[in-house]
Each structure stands twice: as C-alpha cells, then as structure tokens.
Coordinates of C-alpha atoms and ligand atoms in Angstrom, one line a residue:
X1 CA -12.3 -11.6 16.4
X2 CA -11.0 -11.7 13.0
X3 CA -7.5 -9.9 12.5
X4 CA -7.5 -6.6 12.0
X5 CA -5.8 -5.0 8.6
X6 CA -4.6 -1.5 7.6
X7 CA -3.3 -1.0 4.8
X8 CA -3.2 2.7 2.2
X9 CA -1.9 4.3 -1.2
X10 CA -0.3 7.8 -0.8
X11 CA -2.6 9.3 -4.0
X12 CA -0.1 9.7 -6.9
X13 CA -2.5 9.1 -9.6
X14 CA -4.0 5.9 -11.4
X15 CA -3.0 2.8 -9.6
X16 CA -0.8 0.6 -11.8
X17 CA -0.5 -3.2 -12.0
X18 CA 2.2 -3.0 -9.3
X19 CA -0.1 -1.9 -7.0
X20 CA -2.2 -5.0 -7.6
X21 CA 0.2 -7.4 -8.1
X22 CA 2.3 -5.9 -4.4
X23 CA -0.8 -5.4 -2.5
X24 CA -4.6 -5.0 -3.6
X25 CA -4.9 -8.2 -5.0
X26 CA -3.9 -9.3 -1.2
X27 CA -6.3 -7.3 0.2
X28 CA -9.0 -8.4 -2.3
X29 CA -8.3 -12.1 -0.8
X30 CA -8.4 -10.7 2.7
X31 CA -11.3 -8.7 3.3
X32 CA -13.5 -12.2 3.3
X33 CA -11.5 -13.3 6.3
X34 CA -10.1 -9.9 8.1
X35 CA -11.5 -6.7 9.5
X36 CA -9.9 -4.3 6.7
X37 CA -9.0 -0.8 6.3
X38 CA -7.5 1.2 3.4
X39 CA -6.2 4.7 3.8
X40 CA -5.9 7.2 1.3
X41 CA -2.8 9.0 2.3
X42 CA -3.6 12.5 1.1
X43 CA -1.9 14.4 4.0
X44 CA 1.4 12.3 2.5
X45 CA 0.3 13.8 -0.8
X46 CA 1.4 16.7 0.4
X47 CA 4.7 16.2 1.8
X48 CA 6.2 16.2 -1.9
X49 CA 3.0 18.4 -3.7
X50 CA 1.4 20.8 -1.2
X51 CA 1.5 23.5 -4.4
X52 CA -0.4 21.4 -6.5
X53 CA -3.9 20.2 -4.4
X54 CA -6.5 20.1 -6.8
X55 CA -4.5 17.6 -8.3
X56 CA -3.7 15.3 -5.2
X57 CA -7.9 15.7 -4.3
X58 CA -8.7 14.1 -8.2
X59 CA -5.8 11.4 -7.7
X60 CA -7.7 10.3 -4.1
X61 CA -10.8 10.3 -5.6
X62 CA -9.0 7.8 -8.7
X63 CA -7.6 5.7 -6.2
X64 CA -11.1 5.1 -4.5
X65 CA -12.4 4.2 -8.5
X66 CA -9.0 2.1 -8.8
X67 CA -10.2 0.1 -5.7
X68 CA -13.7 -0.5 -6.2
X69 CA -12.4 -1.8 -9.7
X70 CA -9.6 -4.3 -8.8
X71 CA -12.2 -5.9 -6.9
X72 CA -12.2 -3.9 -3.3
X73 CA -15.5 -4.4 -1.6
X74 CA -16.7 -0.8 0.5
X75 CA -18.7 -3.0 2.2
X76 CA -16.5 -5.3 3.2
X77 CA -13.9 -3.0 3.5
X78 CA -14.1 0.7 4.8
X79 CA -12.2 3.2 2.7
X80 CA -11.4 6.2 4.0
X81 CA -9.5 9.9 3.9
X82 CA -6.3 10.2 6.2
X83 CA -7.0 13.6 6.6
X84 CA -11.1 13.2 8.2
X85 CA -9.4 11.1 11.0
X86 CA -7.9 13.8 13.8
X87 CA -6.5 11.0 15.7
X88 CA -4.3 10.2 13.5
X89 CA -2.8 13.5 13.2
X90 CA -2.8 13.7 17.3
X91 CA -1.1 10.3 17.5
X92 CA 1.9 11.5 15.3
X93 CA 2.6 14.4 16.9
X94 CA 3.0 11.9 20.2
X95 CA 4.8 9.4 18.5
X96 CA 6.7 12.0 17.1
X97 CA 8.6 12.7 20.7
X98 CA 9.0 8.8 21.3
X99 CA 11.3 8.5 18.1
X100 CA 14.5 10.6 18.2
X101 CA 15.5 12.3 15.4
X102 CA 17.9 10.4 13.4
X103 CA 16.3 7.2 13.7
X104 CA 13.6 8.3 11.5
X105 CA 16.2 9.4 9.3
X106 CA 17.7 6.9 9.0
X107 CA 14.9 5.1 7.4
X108 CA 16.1 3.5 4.4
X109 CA 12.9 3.8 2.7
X110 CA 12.8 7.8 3.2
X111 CA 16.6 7.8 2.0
X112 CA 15.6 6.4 -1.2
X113 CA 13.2 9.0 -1.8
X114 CA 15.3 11.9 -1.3
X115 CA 17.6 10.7 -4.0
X116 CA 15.3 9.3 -6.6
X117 CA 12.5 12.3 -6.2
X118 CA 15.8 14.4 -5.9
X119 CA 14.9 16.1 -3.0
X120 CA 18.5 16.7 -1.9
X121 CA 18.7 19.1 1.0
X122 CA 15.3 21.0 0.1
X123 CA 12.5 18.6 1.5
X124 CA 10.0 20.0 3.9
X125 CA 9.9 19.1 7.4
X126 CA 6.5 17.1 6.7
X127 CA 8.8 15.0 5.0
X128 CA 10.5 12.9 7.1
X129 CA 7.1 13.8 9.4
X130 CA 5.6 11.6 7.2
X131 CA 7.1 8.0 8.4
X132 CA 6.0 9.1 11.5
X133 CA 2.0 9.7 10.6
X134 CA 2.4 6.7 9.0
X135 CA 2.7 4.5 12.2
X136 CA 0.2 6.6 13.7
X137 CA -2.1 5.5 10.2
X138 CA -1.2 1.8 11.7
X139 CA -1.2 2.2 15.1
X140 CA -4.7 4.1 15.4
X141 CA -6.2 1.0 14.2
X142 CA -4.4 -0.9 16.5
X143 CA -3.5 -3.4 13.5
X144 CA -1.7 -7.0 13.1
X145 CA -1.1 -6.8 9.8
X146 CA -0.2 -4.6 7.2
X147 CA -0.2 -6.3 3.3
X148 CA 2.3 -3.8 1.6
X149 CA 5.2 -3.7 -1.1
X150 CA 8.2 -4.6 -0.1
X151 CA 10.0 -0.8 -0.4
X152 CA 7.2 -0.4 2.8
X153 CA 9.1 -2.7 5.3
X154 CA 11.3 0.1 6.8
X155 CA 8.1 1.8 7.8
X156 CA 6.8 -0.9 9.3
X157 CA 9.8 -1.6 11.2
X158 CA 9.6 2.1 12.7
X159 CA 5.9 1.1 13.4
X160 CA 7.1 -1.8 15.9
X161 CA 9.4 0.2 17.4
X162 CA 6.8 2.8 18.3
X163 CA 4.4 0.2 19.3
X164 CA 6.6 -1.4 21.7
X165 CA 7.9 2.2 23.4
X166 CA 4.7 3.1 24.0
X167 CA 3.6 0.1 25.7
X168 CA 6.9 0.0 28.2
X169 CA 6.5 4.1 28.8
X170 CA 3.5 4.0 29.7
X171 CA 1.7 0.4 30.1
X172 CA 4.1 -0.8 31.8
X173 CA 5.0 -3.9 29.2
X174 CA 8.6 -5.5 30.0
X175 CA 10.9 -4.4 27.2
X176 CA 11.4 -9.0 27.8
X177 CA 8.0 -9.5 26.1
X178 CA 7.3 -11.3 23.0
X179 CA 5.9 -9.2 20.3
X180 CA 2.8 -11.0 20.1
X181 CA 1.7 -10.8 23.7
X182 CA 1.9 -7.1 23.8
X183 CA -1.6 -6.8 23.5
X184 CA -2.4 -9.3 26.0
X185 CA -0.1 -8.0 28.5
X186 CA -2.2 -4.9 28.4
X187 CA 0.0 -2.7 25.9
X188 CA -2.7 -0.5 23.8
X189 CA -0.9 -1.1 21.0
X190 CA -0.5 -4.7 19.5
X191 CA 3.0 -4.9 17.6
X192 CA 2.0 -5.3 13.7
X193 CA 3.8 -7.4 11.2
X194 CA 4.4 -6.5 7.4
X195 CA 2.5 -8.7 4.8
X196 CA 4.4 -9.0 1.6
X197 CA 3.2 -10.8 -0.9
X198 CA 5.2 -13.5 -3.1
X199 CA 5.9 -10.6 -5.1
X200 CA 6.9 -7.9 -3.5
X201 CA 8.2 -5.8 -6.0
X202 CA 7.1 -5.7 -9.6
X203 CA 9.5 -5.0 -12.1
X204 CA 7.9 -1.9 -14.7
X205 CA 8.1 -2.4 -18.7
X206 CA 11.5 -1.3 -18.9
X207 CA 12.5 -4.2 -17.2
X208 CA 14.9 -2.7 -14.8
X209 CA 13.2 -0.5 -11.7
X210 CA 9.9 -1.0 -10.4
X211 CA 7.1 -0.1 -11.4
X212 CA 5.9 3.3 -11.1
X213 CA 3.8 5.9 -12.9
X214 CA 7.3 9.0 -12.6
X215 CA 9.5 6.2 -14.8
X216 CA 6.6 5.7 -17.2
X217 CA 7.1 2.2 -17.0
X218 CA 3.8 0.8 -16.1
X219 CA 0.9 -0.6 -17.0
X220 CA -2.9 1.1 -15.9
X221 CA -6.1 -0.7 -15.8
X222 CA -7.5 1.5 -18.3
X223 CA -4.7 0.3 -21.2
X224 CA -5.8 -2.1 -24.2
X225 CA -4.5 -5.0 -24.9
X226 CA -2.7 -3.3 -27.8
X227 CA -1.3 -0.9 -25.0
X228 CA -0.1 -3.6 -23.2
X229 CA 1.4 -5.7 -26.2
X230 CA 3.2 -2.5 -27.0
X231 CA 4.8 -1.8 -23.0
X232 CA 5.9 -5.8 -23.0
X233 CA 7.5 -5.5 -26.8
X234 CA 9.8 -2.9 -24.4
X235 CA 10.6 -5.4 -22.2
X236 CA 13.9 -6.7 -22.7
X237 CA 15.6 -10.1 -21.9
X238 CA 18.7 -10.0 -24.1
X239 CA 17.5 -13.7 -24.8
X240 CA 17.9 -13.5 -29.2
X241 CA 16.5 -17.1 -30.4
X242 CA 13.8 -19.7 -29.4
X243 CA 16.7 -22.5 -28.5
X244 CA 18.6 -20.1 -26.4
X245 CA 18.1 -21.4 -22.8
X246 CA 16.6 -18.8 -20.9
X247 CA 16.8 -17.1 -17.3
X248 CA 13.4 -17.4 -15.6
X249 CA 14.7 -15.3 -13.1
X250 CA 14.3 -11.8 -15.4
X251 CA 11.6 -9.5 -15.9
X252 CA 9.6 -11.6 -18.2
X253 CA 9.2 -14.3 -16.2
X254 CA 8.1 -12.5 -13.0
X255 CA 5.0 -11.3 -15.4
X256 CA 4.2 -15.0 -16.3
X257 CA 4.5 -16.0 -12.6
X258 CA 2.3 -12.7 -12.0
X259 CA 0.1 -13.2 -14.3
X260 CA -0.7 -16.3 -15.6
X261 CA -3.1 -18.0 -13.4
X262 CA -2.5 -21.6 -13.8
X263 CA 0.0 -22.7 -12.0
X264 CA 1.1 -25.8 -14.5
X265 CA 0.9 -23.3 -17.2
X266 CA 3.8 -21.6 -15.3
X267 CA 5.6 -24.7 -14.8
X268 CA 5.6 -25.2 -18.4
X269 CA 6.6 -22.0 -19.2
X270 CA 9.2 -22.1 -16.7
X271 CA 10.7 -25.3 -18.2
X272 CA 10.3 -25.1 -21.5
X273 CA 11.8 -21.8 -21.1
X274 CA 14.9 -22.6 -19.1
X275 CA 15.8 -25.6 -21.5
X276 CA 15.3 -23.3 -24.8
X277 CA 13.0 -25.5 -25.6
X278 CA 11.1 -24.1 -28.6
X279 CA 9.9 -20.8 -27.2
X280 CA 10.4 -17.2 -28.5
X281 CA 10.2 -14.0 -25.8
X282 CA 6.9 -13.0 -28.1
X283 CA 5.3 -16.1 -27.6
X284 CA 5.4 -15.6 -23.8
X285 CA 5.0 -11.7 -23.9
X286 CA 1.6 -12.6 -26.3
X287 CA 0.9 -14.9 -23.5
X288 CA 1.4 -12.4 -20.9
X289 CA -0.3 -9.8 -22.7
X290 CA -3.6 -12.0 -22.7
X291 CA -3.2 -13.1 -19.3
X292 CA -3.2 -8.8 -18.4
X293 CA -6.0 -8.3 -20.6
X294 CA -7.9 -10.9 -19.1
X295 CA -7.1 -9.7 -15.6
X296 CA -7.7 -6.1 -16.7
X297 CA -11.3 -6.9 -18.4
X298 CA -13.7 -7.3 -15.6
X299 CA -11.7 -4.5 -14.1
X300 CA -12.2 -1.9 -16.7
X301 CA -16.0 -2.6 -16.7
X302 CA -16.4 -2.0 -12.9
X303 CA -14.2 1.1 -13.5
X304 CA -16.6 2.7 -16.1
X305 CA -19.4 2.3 -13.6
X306 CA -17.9 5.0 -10.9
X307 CA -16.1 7.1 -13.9
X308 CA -18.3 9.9 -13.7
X309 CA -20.0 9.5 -10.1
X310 CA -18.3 11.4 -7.4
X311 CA -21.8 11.3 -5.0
X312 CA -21.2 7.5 -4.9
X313 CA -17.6 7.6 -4.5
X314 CA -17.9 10.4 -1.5
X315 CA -20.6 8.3 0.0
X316 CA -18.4 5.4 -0.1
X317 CA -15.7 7.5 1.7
X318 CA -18.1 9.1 4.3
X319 CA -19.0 6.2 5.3
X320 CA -15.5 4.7 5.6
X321 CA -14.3 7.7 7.7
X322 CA -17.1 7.0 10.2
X323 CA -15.8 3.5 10.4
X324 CA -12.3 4.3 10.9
X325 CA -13.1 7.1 13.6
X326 CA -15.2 4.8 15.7
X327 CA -12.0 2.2 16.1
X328 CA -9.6 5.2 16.1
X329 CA -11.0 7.5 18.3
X330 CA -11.1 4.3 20.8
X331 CA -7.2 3.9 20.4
X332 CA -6.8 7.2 20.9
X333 CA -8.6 8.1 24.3
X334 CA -7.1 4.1 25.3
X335 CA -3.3 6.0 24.7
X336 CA -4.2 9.4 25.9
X337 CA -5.3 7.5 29.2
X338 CA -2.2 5.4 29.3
X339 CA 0.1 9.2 28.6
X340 CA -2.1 11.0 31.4
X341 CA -3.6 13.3 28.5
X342 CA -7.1 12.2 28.7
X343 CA -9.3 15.0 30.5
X344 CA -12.9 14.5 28.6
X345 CA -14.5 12.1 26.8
X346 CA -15.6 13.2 22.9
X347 CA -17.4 12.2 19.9
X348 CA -16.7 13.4 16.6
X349 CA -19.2 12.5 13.4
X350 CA -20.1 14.1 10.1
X351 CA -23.1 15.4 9.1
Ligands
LIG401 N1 3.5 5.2 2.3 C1 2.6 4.3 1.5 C2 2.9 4.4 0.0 O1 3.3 5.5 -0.4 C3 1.2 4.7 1.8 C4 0.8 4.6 3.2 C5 0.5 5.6 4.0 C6 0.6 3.4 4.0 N2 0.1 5.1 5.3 C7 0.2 3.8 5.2 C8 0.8 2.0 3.7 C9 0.0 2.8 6.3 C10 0.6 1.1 4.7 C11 0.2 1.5 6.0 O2 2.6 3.5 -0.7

C-alpha cells in the first residue's frame, strides 16, 4: 500500500509562488508514488469571512484552476470540498471534547493569526474551532504524511496528539507505544508526520515576511515576466556594488535556490556571490526573473484551459468528494465503533 497523503489550502484567493515553492510542488512529485488528497478548506474560509461567501465559493473554485495548473493531476490525485465530507465535520466535534481548551489555544500558529489578522478579542468561536477540523481533515483520511509550510507544524502537532488520545481512550493503545506502530497495534488512527519541504517558508518581494497575497508581497502564476522583474527590483539586499561580498543567506538567494533548477548553477551563483566576485543583485534578480517565467510558462497555458470552465472544474471536485467519502466514511464508522457511537451502517453519495 502506497502511503497515504492529505494535504489542503484554506481558499484565500490565487495561489502564489509560496504555495508552490512550500507545498504543491511537493505534492506534484508525490502523487506518482503516494495515495494523495487535497482539501479545499472552505469551511475554514469562513472562520475569518463568513459575511463575504460568494467570494470564498470563487477563491475555491481558483484554487482547483491553481492546482490543475502547477501541475496537480485529478486523476492522480482527488480534489475535493471540506464541506461535501460530513465526517469530517462529525470527527471535530469528537475530537473537539479530547483536546481541552487551552491547549488548542495555545497553538502558536492560531496565536499568530489573532495578532497579524488583528483579530484581538473579537474572533468567532469557529476560530480556534478551526485547528481542531483541521485534524479531523487529517485524521479522516487516516494519513502519514502531510507536505505543508512550515507556519503548519503546530497544527500538525495538535493532530498527533489527537491521534494518539484516541487510540489509548478507546483502542486500548499503551500511552508506551511508538508513534509508528499505532496503526499496527490496532489504533484507528495512524500518527501522521509533517512534510516540510527544504523550504519551508518563502520569503515575499519585500524581502522581509512571507509571502502572502494580504502583504501584497507575492508573485501569481498569472504575472509577466515584466511583473515579475518589477516585484524582484523591490527586493532589497542592502548589497550596493558587484565586489561587495554578499550574504547568500538573504532573500535573494533563497529565490535562486528556489528557483533556478540547476543545481551547479546555484553553486556558482552561491560562490561567486559570497566572494563579490563580479556579480550585481540585477544580474541575479534578471536571472531569477527568467527562472519564474520559465517555471510560470507551462503553468499559465494549463491555467487558460480551465479559465472559463466551471462544468470541468465541478466534475473534477465531484468526483474527488466521492473519493474522499469512501476512505472517510470508513474512518469514521472504524472510530464511532471504537467510541460505542456506531448504531447503523450508512452510505452517503451524490447524484
Ligand atoms: N490551514 C491550512 C492553511 O491555511 C489549510 C488546511 C486545512 C490544511 N486543513 C488542512 C493543511 C489539513 C494541511 C492539512 O494553509
């Protein structure tokens, strides 16, 4: 059996080259050699925008476009709503009573946003609700690995600790045993691990805070290359001549290691670089800026395809939902009979 993989954007509009660089290009890799599943987190959506949700229904639909672009294969993969699997929502109202309280506030991901979305005292209850749906999102596929961004590793670290009090409340797993023999010992859940890629966390344009479309500091797939030359001509290094030796350690340089895809090129770059050896910031943003565009092109092309065919896109989804419910609906009567909740037997399809 390959190992399974669940991954999901909450839809905030376009995905941006952080995305890719953090986690789709992993999953593009991936879903040759893993059972994969990618969520659209529109109940999330909602914890921060339930007054606007025509909007949050077009930004799921971009993500799906966004997807299928960067090179996401709905065959391959299944792609599918948050919201059209119940046992999700059922599994986070469980989970909900094995977490207390102020662990899940203590999540330092969840912190974060309060103060940067400026949430201060006025968030809704869904809020915080949200961590906890998202290790049900996890946990209903009963997942080993979830490729995310590194800001994500709190929430997997909440999903681990849910995994492993279910399995000692109620399938009788030591609270001695390994992780990784959870499953095997007979817990429903196995205990999933956070993928993060070499890079983690991709610094936006303005060189400083990551990259995100509320700091208007990143780059879409849809920009040109004269977009992109102007974003990187932002990008400052504080380096002033080509003899200065430089820091490969800032901004610019996580783009060339991001970006350019030859690995001596890099090496090069790197050294040349370091030593001042001849090399201006332009040259390497120019270089950068080509390496995007070259990246972005095939991406763009496949993105025109889907821009103005929502049949395809919901038939893409439809049949990703049914995909996800068949392995989720199994989870969930597998932990209902583990709590003493399961009564009946039921199917749920769509027509
Ligand atoms: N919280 C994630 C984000 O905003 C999206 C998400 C929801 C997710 N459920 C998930 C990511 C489950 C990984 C696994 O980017």
């Amino acid at each position: 059996m390959p190992p399974r993989v669940l991954t999901g954007d909450t839809p905030t509009g376009q995905l941006h080259l952080g995305h890719y660089v953090g986690s789709v290009r992993r999953r593009v890799e991936i879903q040759h050699t893993h059972e994969c599943y990618f969520l659209l987190a529109n109940m999330h959506a909602f914890t921060t925008r339930a007054e606007k949700p025509d909007e949050i229904r077009r930004d799921t639909l971009a993500i799906v476009r966004d997807y299928l672009a960067m090179g996401i294969d709905p065959v391959k993969s299944a792609i599918f709503l948050q919201t059209e699997v119940p046992a999700i929502s059922e599994l986070t109202y469980l989970f909900a009573m094995l977490l207390p309280f102020n662990r899940v506030m203590r999540n330092p991901t969840l912190k974060d946003e309060i103060k940067v979305k400026n949430l201060g005292e006025n968030y809704s209850f869904g809020f915080p609700l949200y961590a906890v749906g998202q290790t049900a999102d996890i946990l209903a596929f009963r997942a080993h690995s979830v490729p995310v961004g590194e800001d994500q590793v709190p929430h997997i670290e909440l999903t681990r600790e849910v995994a492993r009090r279910f399995n000692q409340m109620y399938c009788g797993i030591s609270d001695q045993a390994e992780d990784d023999d959870h499953e095997k010992l007979g817990g429903v859940f196995p205990v999933p691990r956070a993928d993060v890629g070499p890079i983690g966390r991709l610094v936006g344009t303005d060189g400083k805070n990551k990259m995100s479309k509320s700091l208007g500091n990143a780059i879409y797939i849809t920009d040109t290359l004269k977009d992109i030359k102007k974003k990187l001509a932002g990008l400052y290094t504080g380096r002033q001549t080509m003899t200065e030796p430089g820091d490969v350690k800032n901004a610019l340089f996580d783009y060339v290691r991001a970006f350019v895809a030859d690995p001596h090129r890099v090496a090069e770059l790197e050294r040349r670089y370091a030593a001042g050896d001849n090399i201006g910031d332009g040259h390497v943003k120019a270089e950068v800026a080509d390496a995007i565009d070259a990246l972005l092109q095939p991406m763009r092309e496949r993105r025109a395809k889907y821009e103005n065919d929502d049949a395809l896109i919901l038939d893409i989804l439809k049949d990703g939902c049914r995909r996800a419910n068949a392995i989720c609906e199994e989870t969930l009567s597998r932990a209902k009979d583990a709590a003493r909740l399961k009564f009946f037997d039921r199917v749920i399809g769509y027509r």
